């Protein structure tokens, strides 16, 4: 059975478990236990969001305790612990969420004209 595709504008990730994130070059892969599929108004399990080949990247980190912010270079994209906000509109994908501990920073990434592929993998039955 092949993986089914989900449109990038039909995704909500708030409070969804991010199981794994892989970052390399102009490619990021996010593995979720589930996401909310807004078009179907239901949760979709086993979802992978692939972001690649963007035209421009904007990254910022904010530290609440110190009030400081900094720019994040495209070559230094940091992993997120969770994706608290996901927005795709007019060719702009924005991801926001906390950095992995112990950073305590809020990260915001903007991808201009990215290629976004979202697949829902079939559930695999586990052997007892």
Tab-separated table of N, CA, C and O in Angstrom:
chain	number	residue	atom	x	y	z
A	1	UNK	N	0.843	-1.173	0.000
A	1	UNK	CA	0.000	0.000	0.000
A	1	UNK	C	0.894	1.245	0.000
A	1	UNK	O	1.823	1.336	0.771
A	2	UNK	N	0.603	2.197	-0.851
A	2	UNK	CA	1.431	3.403	-0.929
A	2	UNK	C	0.979	4.440	0.092
A	2	UNK	O	-0.151	4.409	0.563
A	3	UNK	N	1.871	5.372	0.382
A	3	UNK	CA	1.561	6.439	1.321
A	3	UNK	C	0.610	7.433	0.661
A	3	UNK	O	0.688	7.682	-0.537
A	4	UNK	N	-0.320	7.989	1.432
A	4	UNK	CA	-1.241	8.980	0.878
A	4	UNK	C	-0.699	10.378	1.143
A	4	UNK	O	-0.021	10.624	2.131
A	5	UNK	N	-1.005	11.302	0.225
A	5	UNK	CA	-0.525	12.674	0.330
A	5	UNK	C	-1.537	13.558	1.037
A	5	UNK	O	-2.746	13.381	0.891
A	6	UNK	N	-1.034	14.536	1.785
A	6	UNK	CA	-1.854	15.529	2.471
A	6	UNK	C	-1.410	16.896	1.975
A	6	UNK	O	-0.208	17.158	1.878
A	7	UNK	N	-2.348	17.774	1.659
A	7	UNK	CA	-2.002	19.112	1.181
A	7	UNK	C	-1.376	19.923	2.323
A	7	UNK	O	-1.844	19.870	3.464
A	8	UNK	N	-0.316	20.703	2.022
A	8	UNK	CA	0.387	21.470	3.066
A	8	UNK	C	-0.504	22.449	3.831
A	8	UNK	O	-0.276	22.696	5.006
A	9	UNK	N	-1.523	22.976	3.211
A	9	UNK	CA	-2.406	23.926	3.888
A	9	UNK	C	-3.443	23.240	4.779
A	9	UNK	O	-4.172	23.912	5.502
A	10	UNK	N	-3.489	21.911	4.791
A	10	UNK	CA	-4.472	21.162	5.583
A	10	UNK	C	-3.887	20.544	6.847
A	10	UNK	O	-4.384	19.543	7.346
A	11	UNK	N	-2.820	21.146	7.380
A	11	UNK	CA	-2.101	20.557	8.513
A	11	UNK	C	-2.122	21.486	9.719
A	11	UNK	O	-1.942	22.692	9.593
A	12	UNK	N	-2.301	20.895	10.890
A	12	UNK	CA	-2.155	21.593	12.172
A	12	UNK	C	-1.322	20.679	13.060
A	12	UNK	O	-1.618	19.487	13.188
A	13	UNK	N	-0.258	21.240	13.680
A	13	UNK	CA	0.660	20.413	14.470
A	13	UNK	C	0.677	20.732	15.960
A	13	UNK	O	1.382	20.070	16.710
A	14	UNK	N	-0.097	21.727	16.397
A	14	UNK	CA	-0.084	22.097	17.823
A	14	UNK	C	-0.462	20.885	18.666
A	14	UNK	O	-1.417	20.169	18.357
A	15	UNK	N	0.301	20.641	19.711
A	15	UNK	CA	0.086	19.535	20.646
A	15	UNK	C	0.234	18.154	20.019
A	15	UNK	O	-0.224	17.168	20.577
A	16	UNK	N	0.862	18.061	18.856
A	16	UNK	CA	1.107	16.768	18.212
A	16	UNK	C	2.545	16.343	18.476
A	16	UNK	O	3.468	17.149	18.385
A	17	UNK	N	2.715	15.078	18.780
A	17	UNK	CA	4.027	14.538	19.136
A	17	UNK	C	4.957	14.488	17.922
A	17	UNK	O	4.673	13.795	16.940
A	18	UNK	N	6.050	15.234	18.003
A	18	UNK	CA	7.110	15.182	16.990
A	18	UNK	C	8.080	14.099	17.442
A	18	UNK	O	8.778	14.248	18.436
A	19	UNK	N	8.107	13.004	16.719
A	19	UNK	CA	8.926	11.861	17.120
A	19	UNK	C	10.388	12.000	16.707
A	19	UNK	O	11.278	11.508	17.398
A	20	UNK	N	10.626	12.646	15.564
A	20	UNK	CA	11.986	12.722	15.039
A	20	UNK	C	12.074	13.885	14.058
A	20	UNK	O	11.097	14.208	13.389
A	21	UNK	N	13.238	14.508	13.992
A	21	UNK	CA	13.495	15.551	13.012
A	21	UNK	C	14.877	15.316	12.430
A	21	UNK	O	15.821	15.021	13.158
A	22	UNK	N	14.984	15.399	11.100
A	22	UNK	CA	16.260	15.233	10.413
A	22	UNK	C	16.505	16.498	9.596
A	22	UNK	O	15.615	16.949	8.862
A	23	UNK	N	17.705	17.051	9.734
A	23	UNK	CA	18.062	18.292	9.053
A	23	UNK	C	19.352	18.062	8.284
A	23	UNK	O	20.332	17.575	8.845
A	24	UNK	N	19.338	18.427	7.007
A	24	UNK	CA	20.550	18.290	6.201
A	24	UNK	C	20.427	19.045	4.899
A	24	UNK	O	19.489	18.822	4.140
A	25	UNK	N	21.333	19.959	4.651
A	25	UNK	CA	21.280	20.750	3.426
A	25	UNK	C	19.967	21.502	3.342
A	25	UNK	O	19.476	22.033	4.334
A	26	UNK	N	19.370	21.533	2.187
A	26	UNK	CA	18.069	22.190	2.002
A	26	UNK	C	16.963	21.153	2.103
A	26	UNK	O	16.068	21.072	1.253
A	27	UNK	N	17.016	20.360	3.162
A	27	UNK	CA	16.014	19.305	3.360
A	27	UNK	C	15.799	19.073	4.860
A	27	UNK	O	16.759	18.863	5.597
A	28	UNK	N	14.544	19.128	5.251
A	28	UNK	CA	14.164	18.849	6.639
A	28	UNK	C	13.037	17.834	6.610
A	28	UNK	O	12.092	17.969	5.821
A	29	UNK	N	13.133	16.821	7.451
A	29	UNK	CA	12.086	15.813	7.548
A	29	UNK	C	11.595	15.764	8.990
A	29	UNK	O	12.389	15.609	9.915
A	30	UNK	N	10.287	15.910	9.154
A	30	UNK	CA	9.643	15.880	10.468
A	30	UNK	C	8.743	14.646	10.534
A	30	UNK	O	7.859	14.469	9.680
A	31	UNK	N	8.952	13.797	11.525
A	31	UNK	CA	8.147	12.583	11.710
A	31	UNK	C	7.208	12.809	12.900
A	31	UNK	O	7.681	12.989	14.025
A	32	UNK	N	5.919	12.774	12.652
A	32	UNK	CA	4.917	12.978	13.696
A	32	UNK	C	4.173	11.687	13.990
A	32	UNK	O	3.853	10.924	13.069
A	33	UNK	N	3.853	11.457	15.254
A	33	UNK	CA	2.993	10.338	15.627
A	33	UNK	C	1.618	10.549	14.994
A	33	UNK	O	0.974	9.601	14.533
A	34	UNK	N	1.188	11.816	14.946
A	34	UNK	CA	-0.053	12.191	14.290
A	34	UNK	C	-0.069	13.708	14.101
A	34	UNK	O	0.682	14.426	14.776
A	35	UNK	N	-0.886	14.160	13.177
A	35	UNK	CA	-1.146	15.592	13.003
A	35	UNK	C	-2.663	15.739	12.887
A	35	UNK	O	-3.389	14.764	12.701
A	36	UNK	N	-3.128	16.977	12.985
A	36	UNK	CA	-4.548	17.219	12.773
A	36	UNK	C	-4.735	17.619	11.315
A	36	UNK	O	-4.130	18.567	10.834
A	37	UNK	N	-5.584	16.878	10.617
A	37	UNK	CA	-5.888	17.116	9.203
A	37	UNK	C	-7.120	18.023	9.177
A	37	UNK	O	-8.237	17.577	9.420
A	38	UNK	N	-6.901	19.312	8.916
A	38	UNK	CA	-7.976	20.301	9.037
A	38	UNK	C	-9.092	20.093	8.015
A	38	UNK	O	-10.250	20.373	8.313
A	39	UNK	N	-8.767	19.623	6.820
A	39	UNK	CA	-9.785	19.397	5.802
A	39	UNK	C	-10.739	18.274	6.219
A	39	UNK	O	-11.946	18.363	6.011
A	40	UNK	N	-10.208	17.225	6.823
A	40	UNK	CA	-11.023	16.091	7.275
A	40	UNK	C	-11.561	16.277	8.693
A	40	UNK	O	-12.416	15.521	9.137
A	41	UNK	N	-11.007	17.256	9.414
A	41	UNK	CA	-11.337	17.510	10.817
A	41	UNK	C	-11.154	16.249	11.656
A	41	UNK	O	-12.014	15.848	12.430
A	42	UNK	N	-9.972	15.647	11.473
A	42	UNK	CA	-9.634	14.425	12.205
A	42	UNK	C	-8.118	14.307	12.301
A	42	UNK	O	-7.386	14.904	11.518
A	43	UNK	N	-7.671	13.512	13.264
A	43	UNK	CA	-6.239	13.259	13.402
A	43	UNK	C	-5.808	12.201	12.393
A	43	UNK	O	-6.530	11.242	12.140
A	44	UNK	N	-4.631	12.400	11.825
A	44	UNK	CA	-4.039	11.458	10.877
A	44	UNK	C	-2.755	10.921	11.502
A	44	UNK	O	-1.857	11.698	11.820
A	45	UNK	N	-2.654	9.605	11.700
A	45	UNK	CA	-1.450	9.040	12.311
A	45	UNK	C	-0.315	8.856	11.319
A	45	UNK	O	-0.519	8.847	10.104
A	46	UNK	N	0.899	8.707	11.859
A	46	UNK	CA	2.095	8.349	11.085
A	46	UNK	C	2.357	9.310	9.924
A	46	UNK	O	2.421	8.908	8.774
A	47	UNK	N	2.538	10.581	10.251
A	47	UNK	CA	2.704	11.597	9.213
A	47	UNK	C	4.156	12.066	9.135
A	47	UNK	O	4.809	12.297	10.144
A	48	UNK	N	4.630	12.212	7.904
A	48	UNK	CA	5.974	12.720	7.633
A	48	UNK	C	5.827	13.978	6.790
A	48	UNK	O	5.167	13.967	5.756
A	49	UNK	N	6.436	15.073	7.269
A	49	UNK	CA	6.453	16.329	6.521
A	49	UNK	C	7.882	16.550	6.042
A	49	UNK	O	8.805	16.621	6.846
A	50	UNK	N	8.042	16.645	4.723
A	50	UNK	CA	9.344	16.908	4.118
A	50	UNK	C	9.337	18.313	3.538
A	50	UNK	O	8.445	18.666	2.777
A	51	UNK	N	10.328	19.100	3.917
A	51	UNK	CA	10.478	20.476	3.439
A	51	UNK	C	11.824	20.544	2.722
A	51	UNK	O	12.848	20.171	3.295
A	52	UNK	N	11.814	21.025	1.477
A	52	UNK	CA	13.068	21.072	0.726
A	52	UNK	C	13.064	22.193	-0.300
A	52	UNK	O	12.030	22.792	-0.590
A	53	UNK	N	14.241	22.459	-0.829
A	53	UNK	CA	14.443	23.346	-1.975
A	53	UNK	C	13.771	24.715	-1.861
A	53	UNK	O	13.266	25.236	-2.849
A	54	UNK	N	13.811	25.301	-0.667
A	54	UNK	CA	13.216	26.627	-0.494
A	54	UNK	C	14.087	27.677	-1.173
A	54	UNK	O	15.289	27.502	-1.359
A	55	UNK	N	13.447	28.794	-1.541
A	55	UNK	CA	14.181	29.883	-2.191
A	55	UNK	C	14.879	30.783	-1.189
A	55	UNK	O	15.915	31.358	-1.477
A	56	UNK	N	14.274	30.933	-0.018
A	56	UNK	CA	14.857	31.801	1.014
A	56	UNK	C	14.488	31.252	2.383
A	56	UNK	O	13.413	30.675	2.564
A	57	UNK	N	15.381	31.450	3.339
A	57	UNK	CA	15.162	30.997	4.718
A	57	UNK	C	15.319	32.177	5.667
A	57	UNK	O	16.207	33.010	5.505
A	58	UNK	N	14.436	32.231	6.651
A	58	UNK	CA	14.547	33.217	7.730
A	58	UNK	C	14.413	32.475	9.059
A	58	UNK	O	13.439	31.779	9.284
A	59	UNK	N	15.406	32.625	9.908
A	59	UNK	CA	15.376	31.961	11.204
A	59	UNK	C	15.670	32.920	12.336
A	59	UNK	O	16.557	33.767	12.233
A	60	UNK	N	14.890	32.802	13.427
A	60	UNK	CA	15.090	33.623	14.623
A	60	UNK	C	14.947	32.733	15.850
A	60	UNK	O	14.167	31.784	15.858
A	61	UNK	N	15.712	33.081	16.883
A	61	UNK	CA	15.607	32.422	18.181
A	61	UNK	C	15.384	33.498	19.230
A	61	UNK	O	16.008	34.560	19.180
A	62	UNK	N	14.464	33.231	20.146
A	62	UNK	CA	14.140	34.164	21.227
A	62	UNK	C	14.320	33.455	22.558
A	62	UNK	O	13.849	32.342	22.744
A	63	UNK	N	14.989	34.121	23.485
A	63	UNK	CA	15.192	33.552	24.819
A	63	UNK	C	14.350	34.358	25.803
A	63	UNK	O	14.635	35.536	26.057
A	64	UNK	N	13.307	33.746	26.331
A	64	UNK	CA	12.350	34.453	27.190
A	64	UNK	C	12.978	35.001	28.467
A	64	UNK	O	12.657	36.111	28.890
A	65	UNK	N	13.872	34.250	29.097
A	65	UNK	CA	14.459	34.686	30.371
A	65	UNK	C	15.366	35.897	30.212
A	65	UNK	O	15.416	36.762	31.076
A	66	UNK	N	16.089	35.965	29.101
A	66	UNK	CA	17.024	37.073	28.912
A	66	UNK	C	16.448	38.174	28.021
A	66	UNK	O	16.968	39.285	28.002
A	67	UNK	N	15.385	37.843	27.254
A	67	UNK	CA	14.806	38.817	26.341
A	67	UNK	C	15.626	39.008	25.074
A	67	UNK	O	15.323	39.865	24.254
A	68	UNK	N	16.645	38.220	24.905
A	68	UNK	CA	17.513	38.362	23.734
A	68	UNK	C	16.969	37.558	22.562
A	68	UNK	O	16.332	36.527	22.730
A	69	UNK	N	17.291	38.042	21.371
A	69	UNK	CA	16.954	37.295	20.163
A	69	UNK	C	18.192	37.255	19.278
A	69	UNK	O	19.103	38.071	19.420
A	70	UNK	N	18.206	36.286	18.383
A	70	UNK	CA	19.329	36.150	17.470
A	70	UNK	C	18.826	35.562	16.157
A	70	UNK	O	17.785	34.909	16.108
A	71	UNK	N	19.583	35.809	15.119
A	71	UNK	CA	19.286	35.253	13.805
A	71	UNK	C	19.909	33.869	13.702
A	71	UNK	O	21.004	33.640	14.204
A	72	UNK	N	19.198	32.972	13.058
A	72	UNK	CA	19.720	31.633	12.810
A	72	UNK	C	19.997	31.509	11.316
A	72	UNK	O	19.102	31.723	10.500
A	73	UNK	N	21.219	31.186	10.977
A	73	UNK	CA	21.602	31.013	9.574
A	73	UNK	C	21.025	29.717	9.025
A	73	UNK	O	20.821	28.745	9.756
A	74	UNK	N	20.773	29.719	7.735
A	74	UNK	CA	20.238	28.532	7.071
A	74	UNK	C	21.130	27.311	7.297
A	74	UNK	O	20.644	26.192	7.466
A	75	UNK	N	22.413	27.512	7.352
A	75	UNK	CA	23.354	26.408	7.559
A	75	UNK	C	23.388	25.929	9.012
A	75	UNK	O	24.047	24.935	9.318
A	76	UNK	N	22.668	26.629	9.903
A	76	UNK	CA	22.685	26.287	11.336
A	76	UNK	C	21.281	26.047	11.898
A	76	UNK	O	21.023	26.304	13.075
A	77	UNK	N	20.355	25.567	11.054
A	77	UNK	CA	18.993	25.287	11.510
A	77	UNK	C	19.058	24.293	12.663
A	77	UNK	O	19.730	23.269	12.581
A	78	UNK	N	18.370	24.619	13.750
A	78	UNK	CA	18.388	23.798	14.963
A	78	UNK	C	17.124	22.945	15.052
A	78	UNK	O	16.057	23.367	14.624
A	79	UNK	N	17.227	21.763	15.646
A	79	UNK	CA	16.054	20.909	15.802
A	79	UNK	C	15.035	21.516	16.773
A	79	UNK	O	15.390	22.201	17.729
A	80	UNK	N	13.785	21.237	16.506
A	80	UNK	CA	12.691	21.639	17.388
A	80	UNK	C	12.299	20.461	18.278
A	80	UNK	O	12.354	19.304	17.841
A	81	UNK	N	11.897	20.764	19.499
A	81	UNK	CA	11.350	19.720	20.373
A	81	UNK	C	9.917	19.405	19.957
A	81	UNK	O	9.470	18.270	20.019
A	82	UNK	N	9.207	20.439	19.540
A	82	UNK	CA	7.821	20.307	19.084
A	82	UNK	C	7.540	21.451	18.114
A	82	UNK	O	8.195	22.486	18.164
A	83	UNK	N	6.567	21.243	17.233
A	83	UNK	CA	6.140	22.295	16.317
A	83	UNK	C	4.810	22.817	16.846
A	83	UNK	O	3.757	22.244	16.608
A	84	UNK	N	4.895	23.909	17.619
A	84	UNK	CA	3.697	24.479	18.245
A	84	UNK	C	2.817	25.202	17.237
A	84	UNK	O	1.610	25.282	17.406
A	85	UNK	N	3.431	25.740	16.182
A	85	UNK	CA	2.669	26.440	15.151
A	85	UNK	C	3.224	26.083	13.783
A	85	UNK	O	4.433	26.097	13.567
A	86	UNK	N	2.320	25.766	12.887
A	86	UNK	CA	2.644	25.437	11.504
A	86	UNK	C	1.667	26.220	10.642
A	86	UNK	O	0.452	26.115	10.817
A	87	UNK	N	2.205	27.036	9.733
A	87	UNK	CA	1.345	27.798	8.821
A	87	UNK	C	1.927	27.724	7.418
A	87	UNK	O	3.122	27.948	7.226
A	88	UNK	N	1.050	27.428	6.442
A	88	UNK	CA	1.454	27.429	5.041
A	88	UNK	C	0.451	28.264	4.273
A	88	UNK	O	-0.726	27.931	4.202
A	89	UNK	N	0.926	29.383	3.725
A	89	UNK	CA	0.035	30.285	3.007
A	89	UNK	C	0.849	31.109	2.017
A	89	UNK	O	1.924	31.613	2.358
A	90	UNK	N	0.323	31.249	0.806
A	90	UNK	CA	0.937	32.079	-0.231
A	90	UNK	C	2.420	31.782	-0.434
A	90	UNK	O	3.230	32.692	-0.569
A	91	UNK	N	2.772	30.506	-0.423
A	91	UNK	CA	4.151	30.115	-0.682
A	91	UNK	C	5.111	30.310	0.474
A	91	UNK	O	6.325	30.198	0.302
A	92	UNK	N	4.595	30.620	1.652
A	92	UNK	CA	5.438	30.798	2.837
A	92	UNK	C	5.053	29.760	3.891
A	92	UNK	O	3.891	29.681	4.306
A	93	UNK	N	6.028	28.977	4.316
A	93	UNK	CA	5.837	28.014	5.398
A	93	UNK	C	6.529	28.554	6.633
A	93	UNK	O	7.715	28.886	6.594
A	94	UNK	N	5.784	28.648	7.722
A	94	UNK	CA	6.337	29.109	8.994
A	94	UNK	C	6.185	28.004	10.029
A	94	UNK	O	5.095	27.452	10.202
A	95	UNK	N	7.290	27.687	10.701
A	95	UNK	CA	7.293	26.743	11.818
A	95	UNK	C	7.745	27.485	13.058
A	95	UNK	O	8.716	28.248	13.009
A	96	UNK	N	7.063	27.257	14.173
A	96	UNK	CA	7.450	27.847	15.447
A	96	UNK	C	7.388	26.769	16.521
A	96	UNK	O	6.482	25.935	16.515
A	97	UNK	N	8.344	26.837	17.452
A	97	UNK	CA	8.332	25.889	18.551
A	97	UNK	C	9.574	26.015	19.403
A	97	UNK	O	10.469	26.807	19.109
A	98	UNK	N	9.601	25.228	20.456
A	98	UNK	CA	10.734	25.243	21.378
A	98	UNK	C	11.903	24.453	20.835
A	98	UNK	O	11.725	23.418	20.202
A	99	UNK	N	13.099	24.958	21.121
A	99	UNK	CA	14.321	24.228	20.793
A	99	UNK	C	14.449	23.054	21.762
A	99	UNK	O	13.830	23.030	22.830
A	100	UNK	N	15.270	22.098	21.397
A	100	UNK	CA	15.536	20.981	22.295
A	100	UNK	C	16.205	21.493	23.564
A	100	UNK	O	16.972	22.457	23.523
A	101	UNK	N	15.927	20.858	24.720
A	101	UNK	CA	16.584	21.271	25.960
A	101	UNK	C	18.096	21.117	25.828
A	101	UNK	O	18.544	20.270	25.065
A	102	UNK	N	18.875	21.884	26.518
A	102	UNK	CA	18.533	22.843	27.563
A	102	UNK	C	18.380	24.279	27.049
A	102	UNK	O	18.372	25.214	27.824
A	103	UNK	N	18.236	24.470	25.763
A	103	UNK	CA	18.254	25.789	25.140
A	103	UNK	C	17.239	26.781	25.719
A	103	UNK	O	17.561	27.932	25.945
A	104	UNK	N	16.005	26.345	25.917
A	104	UNK	CA	14.909	27.200	26.388
A	104	UNK	C	14.616	28.356	25.434
A	104	UNK	O	14.077	29.371	25.816
A	105	UNK	N	14.984	28.200	24.158
A	105	UNK	CA	14.717	29.234	23.174
A	105	UNK	C	13.472	28.889	22.366
A	105	UNK	O	13.154	27.724	22.147
A	106	UNK	N	12.778	29.930	21.935
A	106	UNK	CA	11.654	29.804	21.029
A	106	UNK	C	12.205	30.030	19.626
A	106	UNK	O	12.855	31.035	19.361
A	107	UNK	N	11.991	29.079	18.742
A	107	UNK	CA	12.524	29.160	17.392
A	107	UNK	C	11.408	29.485	16.408
A	107	UNK	O	10.281	28.997	16.548
A	108	UNK	N	11.744	30.292	15.419
A	108	UNK	CA	10.789	30.605	14.355
A	108	UNK	C	11.526	30.505	13.033
A	108	UNK	O	12.531	31.180	12.825
A	109	UNK	N	11.020	29.633	12.164
A	109	UNK	CA	11.623	29.413	10.861
A	109	UNK	C	10.633	29.781	9.769
A	109	UNK	O	9.470	29.374	9.824
A	110	UNK	N	11.099	30.523	8.771
A	110	UNK	CA	10.282	30.854	7.611
A	110	UNK	C	10.952	30.337	6.355
A	110	UNK	O	12.146	30.571	6.133
A	111	UNK	N	10.199	29.624	5.543
A	111	UNK	CA	10.697	29.061	4.293
A	111	UNK	C	9.887	29.658	3.151
A	111	UNK	O	8.670	29.476	3.090
A	112	UNK	N	10.555	30.379	2.260
A	112	UNK	CA	9.884	31.014	1.134
A	112	UNK	C	9.926	30.069	-0.065
A	112	UNK	O	10.991	29.605	-0.458
A	113	UNK	N	8.753	29.792	-0.622
A	113	UNK	CA	8.579	28.917	-1.787
A	113	UNK	C	9.249	27.551	-1.602
A	113	UNK	O	10.019	27.112	-2.459
A	114	UNK	N	8.950	26.861	-0.501
A	114	UNK	CA	9.532	25.532	-0.322
A	114	UNK	C	8.744	24.476	-1.095
A	114	UNK	O	7.584	24.688	-1.462
A	115	UNK	N	9.387	23.351	-1.318
A	115	UNK	CA	8.678	22.161	-1.770
A	115	UNK	C	8.276	21.437	-0.486
A	115	UNK	O	9.130	21.111	0.340
A	116	UNK	N	6.975	21.234	-0.295
A	116	UNK	CA	6.470	20.575	0.912
A	116	UNK	C	5.727	19.311	0.485
A	116	UNK	O	4.799	19.369	-0.317
A	117	UNK	N	6.168	18.200	1.019
A	117	UNK	CA	5.522	16.907	0.736
A	117	UNK	C	5.117	16.306	2.074
A	117	UNK	O	5.968	16.093	2.945
A	118	UNK	N	3.829	16.018	2.204
A	118	UNK	CA	3.311	15.464	3.451
A	118	UNK	C	2.659	14.128	3.142
A	118	UNK	O	1.741	14.050	2.320
A	119	UNK	N	3.166	13.101	3.781
A	119	UNK	CA	2.628	11.762	3.549
A	119	UNK	C	2.166	11.141	4.851
A	119	UNK	O	2.707	11.414	5.920
A	120	UNK	N	1.148	10.340	4.717
A	120	UNK	CA	0.666	9.544	5.845
A	120	UNK	C	1.011	8.105	5.522
A	120	UNK	O	0.514	7.537	4.552
A	121	UNK	N	1.883	7.544	6.316
A	121	UNK	CA	2.300	6.178	6.089
A	121	UNK	C	1.239	5.224	6.652
A	121	UNK	O	0.637	5.520	7.674
A	122	UNK	N	1.064	4.093	5.996
A	122	UNK	CA	0.117	3.110	6.519
A	122	UNK	C	0.548	2.642	7.902
A	122	UNK	O	1.742	2.504	8.159
A	123	UNK	N	-0.408	2.404	8.754
A	123	UNK	CA	-0.099	1.887	10.095
A	123	UNK	C	0.434	0.468	9.958
A	123	UNK	O	-0.084	-0.332	9.196
A	124	UNK	N	1.514	0.221	10.704
A	124	UNK	CA	2.096	-1.115	10.677
A	124	UNK	C	1.643	-1.873	11.906
A	124	UNK	O	1.704	-1.368	13.013
A	125	UNK	N	1.186	-3.088	11.688
A	125	UNK	CA	0.796	-3.922	12.821
A	125	UNK	C	2.051	-4.494	13.460
A	125	UNK	O	2.922	-5.016	12.785
A	126	UNK	N	2.123	-4.340	14.756
A	126	UNK	CA	3.288	-4.835	15.482
A	126	UNK	C	3.058	-6.280	15.919
A	126	UNK	O	1.969	-6.661	16.313
A	127	UNK	N	4.131	-7.029	15.853
A	127	UNK	CA	4.050	-8.431	16.287
A	127	UNK	C	4.089	-8.484	17.804
A	127	UNK	O	4.847	-7.772	18.428
A	128	UNK	N	3.268	-9.368	18.386
A	128	UNK	CA	3.261	-9.475	19.868
A	128	UNK	C	4.529	-10.028	20.422
A	128	UNK	O	5.341	-10.597	19.839
